[in-house]
PDB file of C-alpha atoms and ligand atoms in Angstrom:
ATOM      1  CA  MET A 286     -15.503  21.155   7.886  1.00 41.00           C
ATOM      2  CA  PRO A 287     -16.704  17.782   9.123  1.00 49.00           C
ATOM      3  CA  GLU A 288     -19.933  16.691   7.558  1.00 48.00           C
ATOM      4  CA  LYS A 289     -22.617  16.260  10.201  1.00 48.00           C
ATOM      5  CA  GLU A 290     -25.548  13.952  10.223  1.00 47.00           C
ATOM      6  CA  ARG A 291     -27.957  14.875  12.944  1.00 46.00           C
ATOM      7  CA  THR A 292     -31.277  13.680  14.189  1.00 43.00           C
ATOM      8  CA  ASN A 293     -33.561  15.250  16.785  1.00 44.00           C
ATOM      9  CA  LYS A 294     -32.552  13.465  19.934  1.00 46.00           C
ATOM     10  CA  LYS A 295     -29.530  11.541  21.109  1.00 58.00           C
ATOM     11  CA  HIS A 296     -29.584   7.783  20.925  1.00 50.00           C
ATOM     12  CA  THR A 297     -28.926   6.249  24.308  1.00 64.00           C
ATOM     13  CA  THR A 298     -30.649   2.868  24.305  1.00 80.00           C
ATOM     14  CA  PRO A 299     -28.898  -0.111  22.735  1.00 85.00           C
ATOM     15  CA  ILE A 300     -30.510  -1.253  19.495  1.00 88.00           C
ATOM     16  CA  VAL A 301     -29.114  -4.770  19.711  1.00 91.00           C
ATOM     17  CA  GLN A 302     -29.672  -7.092  22.639  1.00 90.00           C
ATOM     18  CA  SER A 303     -26.935  -9.693  22.209  1.00 96.00           C
ATOM     19  CA  LYS A 304     -23.395 -10.201  20.954  1.00 97.00           C
ATOM     20  CA  GLY A 305     -24.667 -12.629  18.319  1.00 97.00           C
ATOM     21  CA  GLN A 306     -27.194 -10.158  16.971  1.00 96.00           C
ATOM     22  CA  LEU A 307     -24.482  -7.500  16.825  1.00 97.00           C
ATOM     23  CA  ALA A 308     -22.127  -9.816  14.898  1.00 98.00           C
ATOM     24  CA  ILE A 309     -24.851 -10.580  12.342  1.00 97.00           C
ATOM     25  CA  ILE A 310     -25.599  -6.921  11.676  1.00 96.00           C
ATOM     26  CA  LEU A 311     -21.900  -6.033  11.455  1.00 97.00           C
ATOM     27  CA  SER A 312     -21.251  -8.909   9.046  1.00 97.00           C
ATOM     28  CA  LYS A 313     -23.550  -7.195   6.535  1.00 96.00           C
ATOM     29  CA  ILE A 314     -21.841  -3.816   6.334  1.00 96.00           C
ATOM     30  CA  LYS A 315     -20.054  -3.004   3.106  1.00 97.00           C
ATOM     31  CA  GLY A 316     -16.278  -3.574   3.118  1.00 96.00           C
ATOM     32  CA  PHE A 317     -13.398  -1.779   1.380  1.00 96.00           C
ATOM     33  CA  ASN A 318     -13.910  -1.416  -2.375  1.00 90.00           C
ATOM     34  CA  GLU A 319     -10.235  -1.926  -3.075  1.00 90.00           C
ATOM     35  CA  ALA A 320      -8.164  -2.246   0.076  1.00 91.00           C
ATOM     36  CA  LYS A 321      -5.046  -0.063  -0.025  1.00 92.00           C
ATOM     37  CA  VAL A 322      -1.912  -1.872   1.127  1.00 89.00           C
ATOM     38  CA  SER A 323      -0.035   1.343   1.938  1.00 91.00           C
ATOM     39  CA  LEU A 324      -2.759   2.315   4.441  1.00 94.00           C
ATOM     40  CA  GLU A 325      -3.017  -1.235   5.858  1.00 93.00           C
ATOM     41  CA  GLN A 326      -6.730  -1.386   5.133  1.00 93.00           C
ATOM     42  CA  TYR A 327      -8.023  -4.548   6.772  1.00 91.00           C
ATOM     43  CA  GLN A 328     -11.584  -4.599   7.965  1.00 94.00           C
ATOM     44  CA  THR A 329     -12.045  -6.072  11.439  1.00 95.00           C
ATOM     45  CA  ASP A 330     -13.864  -9.390  11.331  1.00 93.00           C
ATOM     46  CA  SER A 331     -17.478  -8.995  12.491  1.00 95.00           C
ATOM     47  CA  GLU A 332     -17.243 -11.716  15.185  1.00 95.00           C
ATOM     48  CA  VAL A 333     -14.073 -10.171  16.593  1.00 95.00           C
ATOM     49  CA  ALA A 334     -15.587  -6.681  16.519  1.00 97.00           C
ATOM     50  CA  ALA A 335     -18.768  -7.903  18.223  1.00 98.00           C
ATOM     51  CA  SER A 336     -16.788  -9.679  20.915  1.00 97.00           C
ATOM     52  CA  VAL A 337     -14.721  -6.616  21.858  1.00 98.00           C
ATOM     53  CA  LEU A 338     -17.647  -4.218  21.593  1.00 98.00           C
ATOM     54  CA  TRP A 339     -19.871  -6.423  23.704  1.00 98.00           C
ATOM     55  CA  ASN A 340     -17.207  -6.441  26.436  1.00 98.00           C
ATOM     56  CA  ALA A 341     -16.926  -2.653  26.142  1.00 98.00           C
ATOM     57  CA  PHE A 342     -20.700  -2.370  26.469  1.00 97.00           C
ATOM     58  CA  LEU A 343     -20.741  -4.583  29.576  1.00 97.00           C
ATOM     59  CA  SER A 344     -17.937  -2.456  31.077  1.00 97.00           C
ATOM     60  CA  GLY A 345     -20.132   0.633  30.728  1.00 97.00           C
ATOM     61  CA  ASP A 346     -17.839   2.222  28.136  1.00 98.00           C
ATOM     62  CA  LEU A 347     -20.380   2.727  25.345  1.00 97.00           C
ATOM     63  CA  GLN A 348     -23.849   3.698  26.493  1.00 94.00           C
ATOM     64  CA  ASN A 349     -24.326   7.496  26.490  1.00 93.00           C
ATOM     65  CA  LYS A 350     -20.662   7.964  25.600  1.00 95.00           C
ATOM     66  CA  LYS A 351     -18.998  10.191  23.051  1.00 96.00           C
ATOM     67  CA  ILE A 352     -16.779   7.962  20.954  1.00 98.00           C
ATOM     68  CA  VAL A 353     -14.067   8.558  18.367  1.00 98.00           C
ATOM     69  CA  ASP A 354     -13.273   5.791  15.861  1.00 98.00           C
ATOM     70  CA  LEU A 355      -9.716   6.425  14.653  1.00 98.00           C
ATOM     71  CA  GLY A 356      -8.853   5.036  11.213  1.00 98.00           C
ATOM     72  CA  SER A 357     -12.508   4.099  10.929  1.00 98.00           C
ATOM     73  CA  GLY A 358     -12.239   2.479   7.494  1.00 98.00           C
ATOM     74  CA  THR A 359     -15.701   1.288   6.544  1.00 98.00           C
ATOM     75  CA  GLY A 360     -16.902   1.974  10.076  1.00 98.00           C
ATOM     76  CA  ILE A 361     -17.422  -1.449  11.610  1.00 98.00           C
ATOM     77  CA  LEU A 362     -16.179  -0.506  15.097  1.00 98.00           C
ATOM     78  CA  GLY A 363     -17.886   2.878  15.383  1.00 98.00           C
ATOM     79  CA  LEU A 364     -21.119   1.558  13.898  1.00 97.00           C
ATOM     80  CA  GLY A 365     -21.053  -1.241  16.444  1.00 97.00           C
ATOM     81  CA  THR A 366     -20.733   1.229  19.339  1.00 97.00           C
ATOM     82  CA  MET A 367     -23.685   3.114  17.898  1.00 94.00           C
ATOM     83  CA  LEU A 368     -25.805  -0.043  17.984  1.00 94.00           C
ATOM     84  CA  LEU A 369     -24.821  -0.470  21.636  1.00 94.00           C
ATOM     85  CA  GLY A 370     -26.017   2.955  22.730  1.00 92.00           C
ATOM     86  CA  ALA A 371     -23.160   5.419  22.146  1.00 94.00           C
ATOM     87  CA  SER A 372     -24.604   8.930  22.194  1.00 92.00           C
ATOM     88  CA  GLU A 373     -22.221  10.544  19.699  1.00 94.00           C
ATOM     89  CA  LEU A 374     -19.760   9.244  17.149  1.00 96.00           C
ATOM     90  CA  VAL A 375     -16.871  10.824  15.276  1.00 98.00           C
ATOM     91  CA  PHE A 376     -15.376   8.728  12.472  1.00 98.00           C
ATOM     92  CA  VAL A 377     -11.830   9.702  11.435  1.00 98.00           C
ATOM     93  CA  GLU A 378     -10.408   8.270   8.210  1.00 98.00           C
ATOM     94  CA  ILE A 379      -7.650   9.527   5.911  1.00 98.00           C
ATOM     95  CA  ASP A 380      -8.947   7.750   2.799  1.00 98.00           C
ATOM     96  CA  LYS A 381     -11.821   9.475   1.014  1.00 97.00           C
ATOM     97  CA  THR A 382     -13.180   6.299  -0.587  1.00 97.00           C
ATOM     98  CA  ALA A 383     -13.281   4.416   2.725  1.00 98.00           C
ATOM     99  CA  SER A 384     -14.859   7.432   4.396  1.00 98.00           C
ATOM    100  CA  GLU A 385     -17.618   7.468   1.741  1.00 97.00           C
ATOM    101  CA  THR A 386     -18.291   3.773   2.312  1.00 98.00           C
ATOM    102  CA  CYS A 387     -18.446   4.464   6.046  1.00 98.00           C
ATOM    103  CA  LYS A 388     -21.028   7.200   5.483  1.00 97.00           C
ATOM    104  CA  ASN A 389     -23.102   4.880   3.295  1.00 97.00           C
ATOM    105  CA  ASN A 390     -22.915   2.125   5.915  1.00 97.00           C
ATOM    106  CA  PHE A 391     -24.010   4.631   8.536  1.00 95.00           C
ATOM    107  CA  SER A 392     -26.990   5.789   6.454  1.00 93.00           C
ATOM    108  CA  ALA A 393     -28.041   2.219   5.710  1.00 92.00           C
ATOM    109  CA  LEU A 394     -27.886   1.238   9.388  1.00 91.00           C
ATOM    110  CA  LYS A 395     -29.678   4.365  10.477  1.00 86.00           C
ATOM    111  CA  SER A 396     -32.632   3.682   8.215  1.00 81.00           C
ATOM    112  CA  GLU A 397     -32.663  -0.050   8.927  1.00 77.00           C
ATOM    113  CA  CYS A 398     -32.535   0.330  12.714  1.00 73.00           C
ATOM    114  CA  SER A 399     -34.546   3.577  12.865  1.00 67.00           C
ATOM    115  CA  GLY A 400     -32.224   4.834  15.583  1.00 68.00           C
ATOM    116  CA  ASP A 401     -31.545   8.413  16.625  1.00 74.00           C
ATOM    117  CA  PHE A 402     -27.856   8.641  15.917  1.00 79.00           C
ATOM    118  CA  LEU A 403     -25.486  11.572  16.026  1.00 88.00           C
ATOM    119  CA  ALA A 404     -22.376  11.144  13.915  1.00 95.00           C
ATOM    120  CA  SER A 405     -19.785  13.158  12.049  1.00 97.00           C
ATOM    121  CA  PHE A 406     -17.205  12.095   9.501  1.00 98.00           C
ATOM    122  CA  ARG A 407     -13.760  13.634   9.268  1.00 98.00           C
ATOM    123  CA  THR A 408     -11.618  12.787   6.283  1.00 98.00           C
ATOM    124  CA  GLU A 409      -8.250  13.639   7.805  1.00 98.00           C
ATOM    125  CA  ASP A 410      -5.012  12.256   9.183  1.00 98.00           C
ATOM    126  CA  VAL A 411      -5.442  11.159  12.807  1.00 98.00           C
ATOM    127  CA  SER A 412      -2.518  13.429  13.695  1.00 97.00           C
ATOM    128  CA  ASP A 413      -4.835  16.366  12.966  1.00 98.00           C
ATOM    129  CA  THR A 414      -7.785  15.137  15.005  1.00 98.00           C
ATOM    130  CA  THR A 415      -8.888  17.279  17.915  1.00 98.00           C
ATOM    131  CA  GLY A 416     -11.686  17.014  20.466  1.00 98.00           C
ATOM    132  CA  VAL A 417     -12.666  15.598  23.819  1.00 98.00           C
ATOM    133  CA  PHE A 418     -14.126  12.106  23.939  1.00 98.00           C
ATOM    134  CA  ASP A 419     -15.081   9.496  26.507  1.00 98.00           C
ATOM    135  CA  VAL A 420     -13.639   6.602  24.531  1.00 98.00           C
ATOM    136  CA  ALA A 421     -11.350   6.117  21.523  1.00 98.00           C
ATOM    137  CA  ILE A 422     -11.703   2.884  19.594  1.00 98.00           C
ATOM    138  CA  MET A 423      -9.445   1.712  16.791  1.00 98.00           C
ATOM    139  CA  ASN A 424      -7.911  -1.031  14.768  1.00 97.00           C
ATOM    140  CA  PRO A 425      -4.973   1.022  13.515  1.00 96.00           C
ATOM    141  CA  PRO A 426      -2.362   0.118  10.918  1.00 94.00           C
ATOM    142  CA  PHE A 427      -0.002  -2.269  12.690  1.00 91.00           C
ATOM    143  CA  GLY A 428       2.995  -0.392  11.363  1.00 84.00           C
ATOM    144  CA  THR A 429       4.068  -3.071   8.886  1.00 79.00           C
ATOM    145  CA  LYS A 430       3.914  -0.666   5.909  1.00 79.00           C
ATOM    146  CA  LYS A 431       4.612   2.627   7.625  1.00 79.00           C
ATOM    147  CA  GLU A 432       6.907   2.319  10.589  1.00 80.00           C
ATOM    148  CA  HIS A 433       5.427   3.483  13.910  1.00 84.00           C
ATOM    149  CA  ALA A 434       1.972   4.056  12.420  1.00 88.00           C
ATOM    150  CA  ASP A 435       0.562   2.244  15.459  1.00 93.00           C
ATOM    151  CA  ARG A 436       2.431   4.584  17.817  1.00 95.00           C
ATOM    152  CA  VAL A 437       0.976   7.671  16.099  1.00 96.00           C
ATOM    153  CA  PHE A 438      -2.535   6.276  16.602  1.00 98.00           C
ATOM    154  CA  LEU A 439      -1.888   5.356  20.248  1.00 98.00           C
ATOM    155  CA  GLN A 440      -0.444   8.782  20.980  1.00 98.00           C
ATOM    156  CA  LYS A 441      -3.475  10.464  19.487  1.00 98.00           C
ATOM    157  CA  ALA A 442      -5.949   8.138  21.188  1.00 98.00           C
ATOM    158  CA  ILE A 443      -4.640   8.836  24.700  1.00 98.00           C
ATOM    159  CA  GLU A 444      -4.626  12.552  23.928  1.00 98.00           C
ATOM    160  CA  LEU A 445      -8.324  12.436  22.986  1.00 98.00           C
ATOM    161  CA  ALA A 446      -9.842  10.050  25.532  1.00 98.00           C
ATOM    162  CA  PRO A 447      -9.269   8.550  28.998  1.00 98.00           C
ATOM    163  CA  VAL A 448     -10.350   5.095  27.800  1.00 98.00           C
ATOM    164  CA  VAL A 449      -8.970   3.463  24.657  1.00 98.00           C
ATOM    165  CA  TYR A 450      -9.745   0.184  22.900  1.00 98.00           C
ATOM    166  CA  SER A 451      -7.023  -0.687  20.426  1.00 98.00           C
ATOM    167  CA  PHE A 452      -6.002  -3.686  18.314  1.00 97.00           C
ATOM    168  CA  HIS A 453      -2.345  -4.590  17.880  1.00 96.00           C
ATOM    169  CA  LYS A 454      -0.235  -7.378  16.532  1.00 94.00           C
ATOM    170  CA  ALA A 455       0.313  -9.717  19.509  1.00 96.00           C
ATOM    171  CA  SER A 456       4.073  -9.551  18.968  1.00 94.00           C
ATOM    172  CA  THR A 457       3.976  -5.831  19.848  1.00 94.00           C
ATOM    173  CA  PHE A 458       2.108  -6.314  23.152  1.00 96.00           C
ATOM    174  CA  GLY A 459       5.277  -5.508  25.106  1.00 96.00           C
ATOM    175  CA  PHE A 460       5.584  -2.197  23.299  1.00 95.00           C
ATOM    176  CA  VAL A 461       1.924  -1.346  24.041  1.00 97.00           C
ATOM    177  CA  GLN A 462       2.405  -2.201  27.732  1.00 97.00           C
ATOM    178  CA  ALA A 463       5.477   0.027  27.946  1.00 97.00           C
ATOM    179  CA  PHE A 464       3.700   2.806  26.044  1.00 97.00           C
ATOM    180  CA  ALA A 465       0.758   2.701  28.457  1.00 98.00           C
ATOM    181  CA  LYS A 466       3.017   2.786  31.518  1.00 97.00           C
ATOM    182  CA  ASP A 467       5.159   5.620  30.179  1.00 97.00           C
ATOM    183  CA  ASN A 468       2.059   7.700  29.491  1.00 98.00           C
ATOM    184  CA  GLY A 469       0.152   7.194  32.733  1.00 98.00           C
ATOM    185  CA  PHE A 470      -2.289   4.625  31.354  1.00 98.00           C
ATOM    186  CA  LYS A 471      -2.982   1.077  32.509  1.00 97.00           C
ATOM    187  CA  ILE A 472      -3.965  -1.950  30.459  1.00 98.00           C
ATOM    188  CA  THR A 473      -7.052  -3.070  32.374  1.00 98.00           C
ATOM    189  CA  HIS A 474      -8.108  -5.851  29.977  1.00 98.00           C
ATOM    190  CA  HIS A 475      -6.780  -7.582  26.926  1.00 98.00           C
ATOM    191  CA  TRP A 476      -8.217 -10.176  24.595  1.00 97.00           C
ATOM    192  CA  GLN A 477      -6.368 -12.337  22.102  1.00 97.00           C
ATOM    193  CA  PHE A 478      -7.670 -13.289  18.692  1.00 95.00           C
ATOM    194  CA  LEU A 479      -6.560 -15.227  15.693  1.00 92.00           C
ATOM    195  CA  PHE A 480      -7.354 -12.505  13.273  1.00 84.00           C
ATOM    196  CA  PRO A 481      -8.668 -13.701   9.929  1.00 73.00           C
ATOM    197  CA  LEU A 482      -7.312 -11.582   7.105  1.00 68.00           C
ATOM    198  CA  LYS A 483      -9.435 -12.352   4.100  1.00 61.00           C
ATOM    199  CA  GLN A 484      -7.749 -12.327   0.711  1.00 54.00           C
ATOM    200  CA  THR A 485      -8.470  -8.715  -0.156  1.00 55.00           C
ATOM    201  CA  MET A 486      -4.979  -7.829  -1.304  1.00 55.00           C
ATOM    202  CA  LYS A 487      -2.940  -9.148  -4.197  1.00 56.00           C
ATOM    203  CA  HIS A 488       0.023 -10.206  -2.049  1.00 58.00           C
ATOM    204  CA  HIS A 489      -2.140 -12.595  -0.003  1.00 56.00           C
ATOM    205  CA  THR A 490      -1.605 -16.085  -1.300  1.00 60.00           C
ATOM    206  CA  LYS A 491      -3.725 -18.256   0.993  1.00 60.00           C
ATOM    207  CA  LYS A 492      -7.466 -17.710   0.931  1.00 66.00           C
ATOM    208  CA  ILE A 493      -7.576 -16.794   4.608  1.00 72.00           C
ATOM    209  CA  GLN A 494      -4.464 -15.895   6.580  1.00 77.00           C
ATOM    210  CA  ARG A 495      -4.529 -15.716  10.356  1.00 85.00           C
ATOM    211  CA  ILE A 496      -2.369 -13.582  12.588  1.00 91.00           C
ATOM    212  CA  ASN A 497      -2.216 -13.282  16.368  1.00 96.00           C
ATOM    213  CA  VAL A 498      -3.775 -10.031  17.464  1.00 96.00           C
ATOM    214  CA  VAL A 499      -4.428  -8.546  20.874  1.00 97.00           C
ATOM    215  CA  CYS A 500      -7.058  -5.962  21.699  1.00 98.00           C
ATOM    216  CA  VAL A 501      -6.255  -3.857  24.750  1.00 98.00           C
ATOM    217  CA  ARG A 502      -8.385  -1.631  26.940  1.00 98.00           C
ATOM    218  CA  LEU A 503      -6.293   1.260  28.242  1.00 98.00           C
ATOM    219  CA  GLU A 504      -7.465   3.490  31.045  1.00 98.00           C
ATOM    220  CA  LYS A 505      -5.907   6.723  32.225  1.00 98.00           C
ATOM    221  CA  GLN A 506      -4.690   6.503  35.800  1.00 97.00           C
ATOM    222  CA  ARG A 507      -6.125   9.052  38.232  1.00 84.00           C
ATOM    223  CA  ASN A 508      -2.838  10.120  39.739  1.00 73.00           C
ATOM    224  CA  SER A 509      -1.087  10.352  36.434  1.00 63.00           C
ATOM    225  CA  ASN A 510       0.831  13.558  35.729  1.00 58.00           C
ATOM    226  CA  HIS A 511       1.069  12.673  32.064  1.00 56.00           C
ATOM    227  CA  CYS A 512      -1.050  14.042  29.209  1.00 47.00           C
TER     228      CYS A 512
HETATM  229  N1  SAH B 697     -11.247   0.532  11.779  1.00 82.77           N
HETATM  230  C1  SAH B 697     -11.524  -0.202  10.567  1.00 82.77           C
HETATM  231  C2  SAH B 697     -10.365  -0.149   9.574  1.00 82.77           C
HETATM  232  C3  SAH B 697      -9.076  -0.757  10.056  1.00 82.77           C
HETATM  233  S1  SAH B 697      -7.782  -0.650   8.820  1.00 82.77           S
HETATM  234  C4  SAH B 697     -11.865  -1.601  10.928  1.00 82.77           C
HETATM  235  O1  SAH B 697     -11.678  -1.961  12.092  1.00 82.77           O
HETATM  236  O2  SAH B 697     -12.329  -2.363  10.068  1.00 82.77           O
HETATM  237  C5  SAH B 697      -6.940   0.849   9.290  1.00 82.77           C
HETATM  238  C6  SAH B 697      -7.611   2.106   8.731  1.00 82.77           C
HETATM  239  O3  SAH B 697      -6.839   3.237   9.107  1.00 82.77           O
HETATM  240  C7  SAH B 697      -7.708   2.134   7.204  1.00 82.77           C
HETATM  241  O4  SAH B 697      -9.020   2.427   6.807  1.00 82.77           O
HETATM  242  C8  SAH B 697      -6.748   3.258   6.790  1.00 82.77           C
HETATM  243  O5  SAH B 697      -7.138   3.932   5.616  1.00 82.77           O
HETATM  244  C9  SAH B 697      -6.794   4.160   8.017  1.00 82.77           C
HETATM  245  N2  SAH B 697      -5.609   4.992   8.183  1.00 82.77           N
HETATM  246  C10 SAH B 697      -4.310   4.645   7.965  1.00 82.77           C
HETATM  247  N3  SAH B 697      -3.491   5.663   8.283  1.00 82.77           N
HETATM  248  C11 SAH B 697      -4.289   6.690   8.717  1.00 82.77           C
HETATM  249  C12 SAH B 697      -4.032   7.992   9.218  1.00 82.77           C
HETATM  250  N4  SAH B 697      -2.785   8.469   9.327  1.00 82.77           N
HETATM  251  N5  SAH B 697      -5.079   8.759   9.579  1.00 82.77           N
HETATM  252  C13 SAH B 697      -6.364   8.295   9.475  1.00 82.77           C
HETATM  253  N6  SAH B 697      -6.659   7.059   9.011  1.00 82.77           N
HETATM  254  C14 SAH B 697      -5.640   6.268   8.647  1.00 82.77           C
END
């Protein structure tokens, strides 16, 4: 059973008032204790997260919305949507340790910001996730360790929500475009980043590596017969 954390009323008003303020708060959340290579555990950089989330907020995709954070890790994306007025959050993470950190980050933010947040935490494989959401947000494994891991996440995301924000390796943008088209979704926006991967894993040699990443916003098309 998912563990629930409830407060009396739903939070609908953004706690933060600017992208910069959001980035500062997100930069303070606790990261992975020991990042697991097999699960491609890379925490999204706080500036990158704030940039995408701020755009999502301005597009009207967060306030009063029910959001699912797939492969939530330590929670940076979902927590950010919470600070921007999401009404309900579901964090999905396969790794128990990361899920615990996410819960702790949630509790810390909740007390610090004295917000009325509604969140639940599911320690499960995304393949098993069910529900109906307004928006799915994710920085999934890019599929470098487990082939097609990104496809599994995309498939699940479009099953759960009509709007999806998803990070991918820029070199796979063509695949994401084709996936969207084949499934009755459209890429309405995309943003490119040089993604800093801090040296959290043993195989990283340089202090900070950078890879080209694209974040896409997918939206289900009205006349689509798919899904
Ligand atoms: N969303 C976080 C973490 C990104 S790393 C952030 O943006 O910082 C990808 C996360 O997906 C990791 O925490 C990893 O443990 C999780 N993950 C990998 N495979 C998964 C699966 N099949 N189901 C659920 N979570 C998974």
